mmCIF file of C-alpha atoms in Angstrom:
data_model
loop_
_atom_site.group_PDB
_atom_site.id
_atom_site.type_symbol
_atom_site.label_atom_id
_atom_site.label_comp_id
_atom_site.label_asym_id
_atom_site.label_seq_id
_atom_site.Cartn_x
_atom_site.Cartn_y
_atom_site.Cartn_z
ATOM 1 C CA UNK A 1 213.216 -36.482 82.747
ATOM 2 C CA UNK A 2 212.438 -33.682 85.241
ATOM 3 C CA UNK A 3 211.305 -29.783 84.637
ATOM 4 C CA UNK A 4 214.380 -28.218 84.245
ATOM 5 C CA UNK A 5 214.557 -25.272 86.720
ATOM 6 C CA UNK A 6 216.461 -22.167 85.246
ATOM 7 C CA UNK A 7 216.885 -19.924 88.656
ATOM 8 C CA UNK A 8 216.000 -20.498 92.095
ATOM 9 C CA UNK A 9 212.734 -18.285 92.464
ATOM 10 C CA UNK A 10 211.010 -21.097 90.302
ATOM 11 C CA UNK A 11 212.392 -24.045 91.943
ATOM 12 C CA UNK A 12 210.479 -22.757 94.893
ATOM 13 C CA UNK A 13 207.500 -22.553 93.102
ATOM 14 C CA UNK A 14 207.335 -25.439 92.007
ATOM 15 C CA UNK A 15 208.277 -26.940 95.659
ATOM 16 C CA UNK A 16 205.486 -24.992 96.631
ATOM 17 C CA UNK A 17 202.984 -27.314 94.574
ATOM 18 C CA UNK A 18 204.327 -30.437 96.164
ATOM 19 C CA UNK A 19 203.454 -28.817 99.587
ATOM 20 C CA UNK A 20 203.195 -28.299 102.658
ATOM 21 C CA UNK A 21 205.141 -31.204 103.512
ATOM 22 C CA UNK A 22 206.124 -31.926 106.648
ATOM 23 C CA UNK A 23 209.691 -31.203 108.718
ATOM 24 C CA UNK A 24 210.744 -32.742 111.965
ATOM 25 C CA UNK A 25 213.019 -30.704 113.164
ATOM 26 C CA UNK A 26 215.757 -31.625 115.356
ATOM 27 C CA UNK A 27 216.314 -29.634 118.807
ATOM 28 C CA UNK A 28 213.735 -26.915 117.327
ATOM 29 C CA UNK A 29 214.449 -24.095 119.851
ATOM 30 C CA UNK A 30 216.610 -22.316 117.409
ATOM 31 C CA UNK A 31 215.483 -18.463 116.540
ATOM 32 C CA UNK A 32 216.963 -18.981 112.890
ATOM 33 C CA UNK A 33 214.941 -22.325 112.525
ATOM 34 C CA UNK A 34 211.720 -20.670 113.639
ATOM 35 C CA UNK A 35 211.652 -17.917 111.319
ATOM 36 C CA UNK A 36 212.733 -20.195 108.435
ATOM 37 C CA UNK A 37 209.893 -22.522 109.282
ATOM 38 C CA UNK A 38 207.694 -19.565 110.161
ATOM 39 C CA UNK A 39 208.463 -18.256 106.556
ATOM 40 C CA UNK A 40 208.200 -21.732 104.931
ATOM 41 C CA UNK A 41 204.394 -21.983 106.804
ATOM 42 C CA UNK A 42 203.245 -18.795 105.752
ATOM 43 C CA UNK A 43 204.186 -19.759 101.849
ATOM 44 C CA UNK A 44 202.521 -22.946 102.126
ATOM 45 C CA UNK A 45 205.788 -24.753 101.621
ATOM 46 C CA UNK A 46 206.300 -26.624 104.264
ATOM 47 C CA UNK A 47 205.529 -27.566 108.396
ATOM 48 C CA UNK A 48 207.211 -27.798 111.141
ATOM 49 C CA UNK A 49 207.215 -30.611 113.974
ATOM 50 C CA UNK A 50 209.488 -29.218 116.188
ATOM 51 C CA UNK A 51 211.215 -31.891 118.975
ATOM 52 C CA UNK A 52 213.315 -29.789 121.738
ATOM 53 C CA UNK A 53 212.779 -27.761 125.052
ATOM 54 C CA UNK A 54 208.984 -26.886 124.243
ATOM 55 C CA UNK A 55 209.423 -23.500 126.586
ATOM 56 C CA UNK A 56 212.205 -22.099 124.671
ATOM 57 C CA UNK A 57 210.325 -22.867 121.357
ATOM 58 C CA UNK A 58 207.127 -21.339 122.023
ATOM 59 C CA UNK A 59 208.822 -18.394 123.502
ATOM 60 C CA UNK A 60 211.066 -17.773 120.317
ATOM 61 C CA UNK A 61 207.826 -19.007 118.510
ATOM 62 C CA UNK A 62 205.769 -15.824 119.904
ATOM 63 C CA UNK A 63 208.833 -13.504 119.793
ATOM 64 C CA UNK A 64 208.835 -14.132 115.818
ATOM 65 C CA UNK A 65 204.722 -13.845 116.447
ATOM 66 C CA UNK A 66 204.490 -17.485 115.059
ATOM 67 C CA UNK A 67 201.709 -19.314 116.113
ATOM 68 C CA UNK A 68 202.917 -23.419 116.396
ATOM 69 C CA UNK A 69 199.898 -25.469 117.108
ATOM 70 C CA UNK A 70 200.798 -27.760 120.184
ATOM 71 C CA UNK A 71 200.707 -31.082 118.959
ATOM 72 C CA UNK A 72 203.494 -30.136 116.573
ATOM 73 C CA UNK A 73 205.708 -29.490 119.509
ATOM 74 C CA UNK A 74 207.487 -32.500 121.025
ATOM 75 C CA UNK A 75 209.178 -32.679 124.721
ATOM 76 C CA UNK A 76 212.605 -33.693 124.962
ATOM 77 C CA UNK A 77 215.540 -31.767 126.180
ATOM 78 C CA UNK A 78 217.842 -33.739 125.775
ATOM 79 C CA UNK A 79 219.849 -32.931 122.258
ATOM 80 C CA UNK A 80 220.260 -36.896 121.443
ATOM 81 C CA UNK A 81 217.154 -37.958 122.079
ATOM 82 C CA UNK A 82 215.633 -34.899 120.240
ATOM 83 C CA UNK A 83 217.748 -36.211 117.352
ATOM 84 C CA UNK A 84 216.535 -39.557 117.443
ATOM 85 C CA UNK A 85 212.914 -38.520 117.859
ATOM 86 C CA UNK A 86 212.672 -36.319 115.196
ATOM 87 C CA UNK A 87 214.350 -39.370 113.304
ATOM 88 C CA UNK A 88 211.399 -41.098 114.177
ATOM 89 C CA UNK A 89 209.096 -39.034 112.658
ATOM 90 C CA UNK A 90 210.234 -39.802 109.301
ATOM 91 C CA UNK A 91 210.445 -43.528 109.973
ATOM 92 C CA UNK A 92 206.694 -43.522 111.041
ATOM 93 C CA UNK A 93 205.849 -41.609 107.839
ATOM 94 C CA UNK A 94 204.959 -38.026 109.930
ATOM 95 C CA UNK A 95 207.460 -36.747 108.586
ATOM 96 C CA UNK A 96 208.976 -35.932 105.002
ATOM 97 C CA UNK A 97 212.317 -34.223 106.249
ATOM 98 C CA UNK A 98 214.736 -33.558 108.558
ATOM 99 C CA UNK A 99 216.236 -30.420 109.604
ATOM 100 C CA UNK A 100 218.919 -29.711 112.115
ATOM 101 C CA UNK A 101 218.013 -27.248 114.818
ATOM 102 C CA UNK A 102 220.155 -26.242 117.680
ATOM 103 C CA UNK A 103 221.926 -29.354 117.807
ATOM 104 C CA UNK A 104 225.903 -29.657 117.317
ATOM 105 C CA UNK A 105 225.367 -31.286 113.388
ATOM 106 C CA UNK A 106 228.258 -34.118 114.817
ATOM 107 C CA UNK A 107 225.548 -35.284 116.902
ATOM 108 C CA UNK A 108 222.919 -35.126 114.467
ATOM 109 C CA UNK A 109 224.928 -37.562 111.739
ATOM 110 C CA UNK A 110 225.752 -39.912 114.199
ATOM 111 C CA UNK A 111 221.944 -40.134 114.877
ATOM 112 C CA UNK A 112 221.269 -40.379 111.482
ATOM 113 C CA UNK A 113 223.919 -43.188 111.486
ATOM 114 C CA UNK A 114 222.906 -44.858 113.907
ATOM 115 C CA UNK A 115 222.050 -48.532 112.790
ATOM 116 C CA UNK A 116 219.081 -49.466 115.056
ATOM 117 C CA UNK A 117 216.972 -46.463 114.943
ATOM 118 C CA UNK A 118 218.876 -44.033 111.922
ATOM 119 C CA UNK A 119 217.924 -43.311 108.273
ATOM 120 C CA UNK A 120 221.293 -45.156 107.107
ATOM 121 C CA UNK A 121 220.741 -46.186 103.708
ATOM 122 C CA UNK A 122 224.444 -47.219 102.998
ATOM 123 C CA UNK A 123 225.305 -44.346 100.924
ATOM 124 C CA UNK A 124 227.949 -41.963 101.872
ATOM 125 C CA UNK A 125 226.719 -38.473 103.203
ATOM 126 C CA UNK A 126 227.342 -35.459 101.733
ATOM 127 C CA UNK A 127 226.406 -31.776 101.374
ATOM 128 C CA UNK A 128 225.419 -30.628 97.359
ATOM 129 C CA UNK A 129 224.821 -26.926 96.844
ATOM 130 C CA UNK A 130 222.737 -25.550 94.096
ATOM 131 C CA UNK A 131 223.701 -22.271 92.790
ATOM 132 C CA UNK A 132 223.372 -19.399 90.618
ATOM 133 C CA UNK A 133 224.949 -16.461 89.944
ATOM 134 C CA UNK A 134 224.843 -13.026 88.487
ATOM 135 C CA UNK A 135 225.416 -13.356 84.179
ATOM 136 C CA UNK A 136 224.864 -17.163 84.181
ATOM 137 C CA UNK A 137 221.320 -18.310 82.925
ATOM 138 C CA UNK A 138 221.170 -21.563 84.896
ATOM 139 C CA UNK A 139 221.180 -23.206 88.078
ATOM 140 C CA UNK A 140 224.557 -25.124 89.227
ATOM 141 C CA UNK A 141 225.520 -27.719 91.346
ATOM 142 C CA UNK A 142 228.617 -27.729 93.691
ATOM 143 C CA UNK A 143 229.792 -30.688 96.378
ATOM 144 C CA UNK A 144 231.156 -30.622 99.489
ATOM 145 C CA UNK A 145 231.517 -27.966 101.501
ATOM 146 C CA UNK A 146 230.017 -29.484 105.242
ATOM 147 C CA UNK A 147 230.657 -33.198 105.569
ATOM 148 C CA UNK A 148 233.398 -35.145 104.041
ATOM 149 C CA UNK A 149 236.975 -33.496 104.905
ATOM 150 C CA UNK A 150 239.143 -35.627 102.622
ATOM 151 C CA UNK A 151 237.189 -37.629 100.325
ATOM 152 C CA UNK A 152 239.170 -40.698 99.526
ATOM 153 C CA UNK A 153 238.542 -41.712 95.300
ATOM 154 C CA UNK A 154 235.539 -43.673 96.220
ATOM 155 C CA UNK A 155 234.102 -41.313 98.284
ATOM 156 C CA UNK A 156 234.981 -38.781 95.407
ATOM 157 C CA UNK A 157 232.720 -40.897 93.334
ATOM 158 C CA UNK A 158 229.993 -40.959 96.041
ATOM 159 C CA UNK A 159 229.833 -38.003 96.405
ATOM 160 C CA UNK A 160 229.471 -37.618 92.493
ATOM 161 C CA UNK A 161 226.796 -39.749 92.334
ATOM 162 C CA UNK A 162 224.743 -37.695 95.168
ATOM 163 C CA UNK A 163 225.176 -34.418 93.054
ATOM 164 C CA UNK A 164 224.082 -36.175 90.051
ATOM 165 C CA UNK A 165 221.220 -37.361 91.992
ATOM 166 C CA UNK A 166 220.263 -33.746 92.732
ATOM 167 C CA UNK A 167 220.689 -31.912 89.055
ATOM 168 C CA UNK A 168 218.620 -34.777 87.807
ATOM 169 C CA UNK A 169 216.084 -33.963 90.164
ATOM 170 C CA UNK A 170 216.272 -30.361 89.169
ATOM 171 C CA UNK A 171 215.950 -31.238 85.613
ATOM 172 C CA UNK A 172 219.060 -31.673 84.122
ATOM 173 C CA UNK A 173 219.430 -35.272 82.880
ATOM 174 C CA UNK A 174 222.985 -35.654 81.770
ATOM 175 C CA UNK A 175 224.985 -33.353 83.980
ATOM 176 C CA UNK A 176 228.572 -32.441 82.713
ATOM 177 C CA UNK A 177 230.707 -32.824 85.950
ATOM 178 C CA UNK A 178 234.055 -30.974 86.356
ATOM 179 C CA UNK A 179 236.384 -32.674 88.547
ATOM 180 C CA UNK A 180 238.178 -29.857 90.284
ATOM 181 C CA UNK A 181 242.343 -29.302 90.271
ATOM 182 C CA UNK A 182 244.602 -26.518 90.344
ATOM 183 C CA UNK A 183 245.667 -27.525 86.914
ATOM 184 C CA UNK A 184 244.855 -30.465 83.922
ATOM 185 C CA UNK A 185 247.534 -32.147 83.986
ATOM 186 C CA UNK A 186 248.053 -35.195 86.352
ATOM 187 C CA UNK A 187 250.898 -34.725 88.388
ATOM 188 C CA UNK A 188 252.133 -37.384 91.445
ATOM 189 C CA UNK A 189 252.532 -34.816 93.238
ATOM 190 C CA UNK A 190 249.324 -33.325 93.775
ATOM 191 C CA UNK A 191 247.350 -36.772 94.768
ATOM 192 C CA UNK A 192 243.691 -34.515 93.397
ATOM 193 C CA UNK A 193 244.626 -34.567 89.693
ATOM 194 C CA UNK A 194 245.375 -38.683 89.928
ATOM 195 C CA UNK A 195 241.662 -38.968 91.755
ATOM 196 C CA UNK A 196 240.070 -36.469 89.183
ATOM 197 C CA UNK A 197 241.887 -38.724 86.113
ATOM 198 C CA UNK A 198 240.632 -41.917 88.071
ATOM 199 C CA UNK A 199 236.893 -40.151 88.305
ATOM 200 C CA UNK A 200 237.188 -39.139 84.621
ATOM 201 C CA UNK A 201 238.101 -43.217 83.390
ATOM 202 C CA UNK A 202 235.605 -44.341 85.457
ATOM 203 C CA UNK A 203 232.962 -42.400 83.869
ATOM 204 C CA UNK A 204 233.837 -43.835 80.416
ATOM 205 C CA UNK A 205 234.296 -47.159 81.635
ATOM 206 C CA UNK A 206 230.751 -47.090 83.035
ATOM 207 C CA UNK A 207 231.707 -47.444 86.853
ATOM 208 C CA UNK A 208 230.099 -43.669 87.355
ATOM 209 C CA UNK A 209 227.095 -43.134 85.207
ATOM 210 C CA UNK A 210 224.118 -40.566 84.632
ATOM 211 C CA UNK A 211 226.387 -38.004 84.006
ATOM 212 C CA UNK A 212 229.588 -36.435 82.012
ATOM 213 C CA UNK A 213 232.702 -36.257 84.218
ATOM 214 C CA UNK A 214 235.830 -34.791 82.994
ATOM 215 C CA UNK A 215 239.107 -33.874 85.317
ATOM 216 C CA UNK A 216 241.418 -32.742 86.390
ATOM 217 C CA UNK A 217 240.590 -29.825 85.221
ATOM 218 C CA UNK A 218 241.234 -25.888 86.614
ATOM 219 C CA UNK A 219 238.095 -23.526 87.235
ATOM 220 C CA UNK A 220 238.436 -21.033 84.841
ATOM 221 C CA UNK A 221 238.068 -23.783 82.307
ATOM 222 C CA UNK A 222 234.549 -24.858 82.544
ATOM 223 C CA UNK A 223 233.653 -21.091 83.366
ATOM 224 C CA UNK A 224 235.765 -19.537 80.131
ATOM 225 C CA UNK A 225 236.126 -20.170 76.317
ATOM 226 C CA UNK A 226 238.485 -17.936 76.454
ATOM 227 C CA UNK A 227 240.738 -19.785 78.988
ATOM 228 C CA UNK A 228 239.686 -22.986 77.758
ATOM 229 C CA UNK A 229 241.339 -21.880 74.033
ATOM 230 C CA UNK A 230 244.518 -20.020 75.589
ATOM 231 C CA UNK A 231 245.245 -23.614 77.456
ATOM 232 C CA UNK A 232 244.277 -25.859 73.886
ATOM 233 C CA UNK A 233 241.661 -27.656 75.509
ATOM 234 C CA UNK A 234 238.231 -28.905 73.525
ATOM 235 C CA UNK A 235 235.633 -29.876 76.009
ATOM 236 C CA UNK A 236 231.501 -29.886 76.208
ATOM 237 C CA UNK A 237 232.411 -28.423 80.002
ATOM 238 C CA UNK A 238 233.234 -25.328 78.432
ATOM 239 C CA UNK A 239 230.800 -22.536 79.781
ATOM 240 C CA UNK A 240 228.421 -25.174 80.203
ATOM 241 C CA UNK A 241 229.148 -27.037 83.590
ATOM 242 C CA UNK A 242 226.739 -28.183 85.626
ATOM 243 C CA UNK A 243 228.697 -29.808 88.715
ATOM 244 C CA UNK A 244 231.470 -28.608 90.666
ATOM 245 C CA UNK A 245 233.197 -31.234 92.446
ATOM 246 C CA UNK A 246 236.059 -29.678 94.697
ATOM 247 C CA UNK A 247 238.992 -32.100 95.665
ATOM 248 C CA UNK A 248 238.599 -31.624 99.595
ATOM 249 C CA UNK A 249 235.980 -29.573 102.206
ATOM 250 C CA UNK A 250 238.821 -26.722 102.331
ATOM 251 C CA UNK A 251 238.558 -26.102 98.658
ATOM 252 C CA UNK A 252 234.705 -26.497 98.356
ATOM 253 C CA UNK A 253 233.879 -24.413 101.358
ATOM 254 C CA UNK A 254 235.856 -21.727 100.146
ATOM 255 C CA UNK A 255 234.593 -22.057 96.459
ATOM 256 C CA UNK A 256 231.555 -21.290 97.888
ATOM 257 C CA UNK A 257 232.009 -18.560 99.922
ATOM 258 C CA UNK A 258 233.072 -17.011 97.053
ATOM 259 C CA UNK A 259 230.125 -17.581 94.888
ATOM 260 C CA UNK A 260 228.279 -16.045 97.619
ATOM 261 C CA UNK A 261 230.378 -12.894 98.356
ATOM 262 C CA UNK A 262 232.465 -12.302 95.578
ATOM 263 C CA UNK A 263 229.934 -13.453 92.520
ATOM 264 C CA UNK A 264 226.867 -12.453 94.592
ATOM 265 C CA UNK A 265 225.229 -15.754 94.499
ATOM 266 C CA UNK A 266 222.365 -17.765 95.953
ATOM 267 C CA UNK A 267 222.269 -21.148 96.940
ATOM 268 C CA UNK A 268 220.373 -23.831 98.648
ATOM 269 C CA UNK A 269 221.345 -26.836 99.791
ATOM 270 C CA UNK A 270 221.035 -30.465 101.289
ATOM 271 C CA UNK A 271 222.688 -33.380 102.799
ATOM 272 C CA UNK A 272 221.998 -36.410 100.522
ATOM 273 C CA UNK A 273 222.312 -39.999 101.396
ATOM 274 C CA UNK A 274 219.920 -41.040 104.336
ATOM 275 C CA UNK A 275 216.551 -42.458 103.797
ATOM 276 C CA UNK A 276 215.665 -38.690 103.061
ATOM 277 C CA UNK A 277 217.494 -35.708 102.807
ATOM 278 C CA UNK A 278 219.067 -33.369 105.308
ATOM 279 C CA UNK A 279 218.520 -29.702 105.744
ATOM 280 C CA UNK A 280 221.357 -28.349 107.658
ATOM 281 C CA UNK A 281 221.187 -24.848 108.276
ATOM 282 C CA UNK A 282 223.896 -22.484 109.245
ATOM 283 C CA UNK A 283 223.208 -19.433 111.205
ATOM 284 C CA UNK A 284 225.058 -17.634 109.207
ATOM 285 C CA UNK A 285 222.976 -18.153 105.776
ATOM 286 C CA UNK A 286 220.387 -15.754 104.624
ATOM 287 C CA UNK A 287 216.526 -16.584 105.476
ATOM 288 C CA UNK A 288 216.380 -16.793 101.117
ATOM 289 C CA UNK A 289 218.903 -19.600 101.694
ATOM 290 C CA UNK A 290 217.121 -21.267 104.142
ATOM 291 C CA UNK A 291 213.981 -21.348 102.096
ATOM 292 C CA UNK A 292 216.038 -22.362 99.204
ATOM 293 C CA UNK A 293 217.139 -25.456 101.010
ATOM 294 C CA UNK A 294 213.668 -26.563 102.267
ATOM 295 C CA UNK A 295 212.782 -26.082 98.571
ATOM 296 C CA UNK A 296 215.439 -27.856 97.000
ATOM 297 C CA UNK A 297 215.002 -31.019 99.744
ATOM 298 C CA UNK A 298 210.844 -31.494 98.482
ATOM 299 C CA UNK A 299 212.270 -31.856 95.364
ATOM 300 C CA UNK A 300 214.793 -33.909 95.642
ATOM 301 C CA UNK A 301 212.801 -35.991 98.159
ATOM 302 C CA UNK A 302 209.799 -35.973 96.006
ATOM 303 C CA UNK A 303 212.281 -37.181 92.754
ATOM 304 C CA UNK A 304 213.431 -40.375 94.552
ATOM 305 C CA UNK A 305 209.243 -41.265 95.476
ATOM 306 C CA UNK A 306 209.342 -41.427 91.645
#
């Protein structure tokens, strides 16, 4: 069993005493990239090898008064290549992880796919978020909000498994997984609640282990006792959740955009289910979030070395 990490401030720190690891980074002319990295560097969390148009990245480099030793900067200007070099890096062991710079992210999983020269692993992809908020003592876990549009049942249970993956590795060792609907009831027509019943007997029947699944189920459930005892339901999610699994990308992506600006939250996250994990930043997440996700991807890549 891992440390259990209450908030996000110490899941840095302790990222910080598996570091500096090392980052290729794909296409690494990105501004937001090179202040997250420069950031990352100055903490002694983690290094960049950048791979990508080596005059744009020292200029952005010096404009953000970074100072990238040359032999961490890698020629090649064209995006797929970059991809597949920086891909490269981790295969030759120079590399830890890999982060997506200014590269269309499309491109970057299809490198990642590729079956020659990729980190394929056979695992589905997928994005997991970890997450707290304001009046909530604990870190959460929510999945997925960048990669899989309409997650068939098995890819449901995939992408279960790659969130379990990560709360172990942030020290909780049985998560309790709610399995997202708009209601609790299973009803043909609203295909979620069948997959979310299907997740839930699978879980029992030992098909989907390491964890406590339980669906459908509505939000305000696993988030109120209150709600929880209005609707007559008895269940160890009750104000003590630890994964979020939303039914489609639509319904995750906009679960978390309102942890983020209606609940104030933070968040880090990573793409699990290559040979190492993913960080793929958005330009429009915080610097905190970016150093979040660097944070949370030593860890996580540093729990499956174990």
């Amino acid at each position: 069993m891992y440390e259990r990490y209450e908030d996000l401030e110490s899941l840095v720190a302790a990222a910080k005493t598996n570091g500096p690891v090392k980052i290729a980074v794909a296409a690494g002319h990105d501004p937001d990239v090179i202040g997250a990295m420069k950031e990352a560097s100055e903490m002694g969390l983690a290094e960049g090898i950048f791979v990508g148009n080596p005059d744009k990245i020292n200029s952005l480099a010096e404009d953000a008064k970074f100072e990238i030793p040359s032999d961490q900067i890698i020629t090649e200007l064209d995006e797929s290549k970059a991809a597949l070099k920086a891909i490269s890096l981790i295969r030759e062991g120079k590399a830890s992880l890999l982060m997506k710079g200014k590269i269309n992210t499309a491109t970057l999983i299809k490198a990642v796919l590729d079956k020659e020269s990729g980190l394929r692993t056979g695992r589905l992809l997928s994005q997991v978020i970890v997450f707290q908020v304001p009046g909530i003592d604990r870190l959460m876990v929510m999945t997925d909000a960048a990669i899989n549009i309409a997650p068939t049942l098995m890819q449901k249970a995939e992408i279960c498994r790659n969130a379990i993956q990560v709360s172990k590795a942030i020290g909780v060792d049985c998560p309790n997984v709610a399995a997202l609907c708009a209601l609790e009831f299973v009803k043909n027509e609203m295909p979620a609640t069948l997959d979310a019943a299907s997740l839930t007997l699978m879980n029992r029947r030992g098909q989907l282990t390491g964890a406590y699944v339980e669906g459908p189920i509505a939000l305000d459930v696993p988030l109120s006792r209150f709600a929880a005892e209005r609707k007559g339901i008895d269940s160890p999610l009750v104000e003590n959740t630890d994964i979020f699994l939303a039914p489609d990308i639509e319904a995750a992506n906009i679960l978390y955009r309102a942890i983020l600006y209606f609940a104030g939250g933070e968040s880090g996250g990573i793409v699990l289910g290559a040979r190492v994990p993913l960080i793929l930043l958005s330009r429009a997440e915080t610097p905190e979030t970016k150093i979040h996700s660097i944070a949370l991807g030593i860890l996580v890549g540093k729990a499956e070395e174990l």
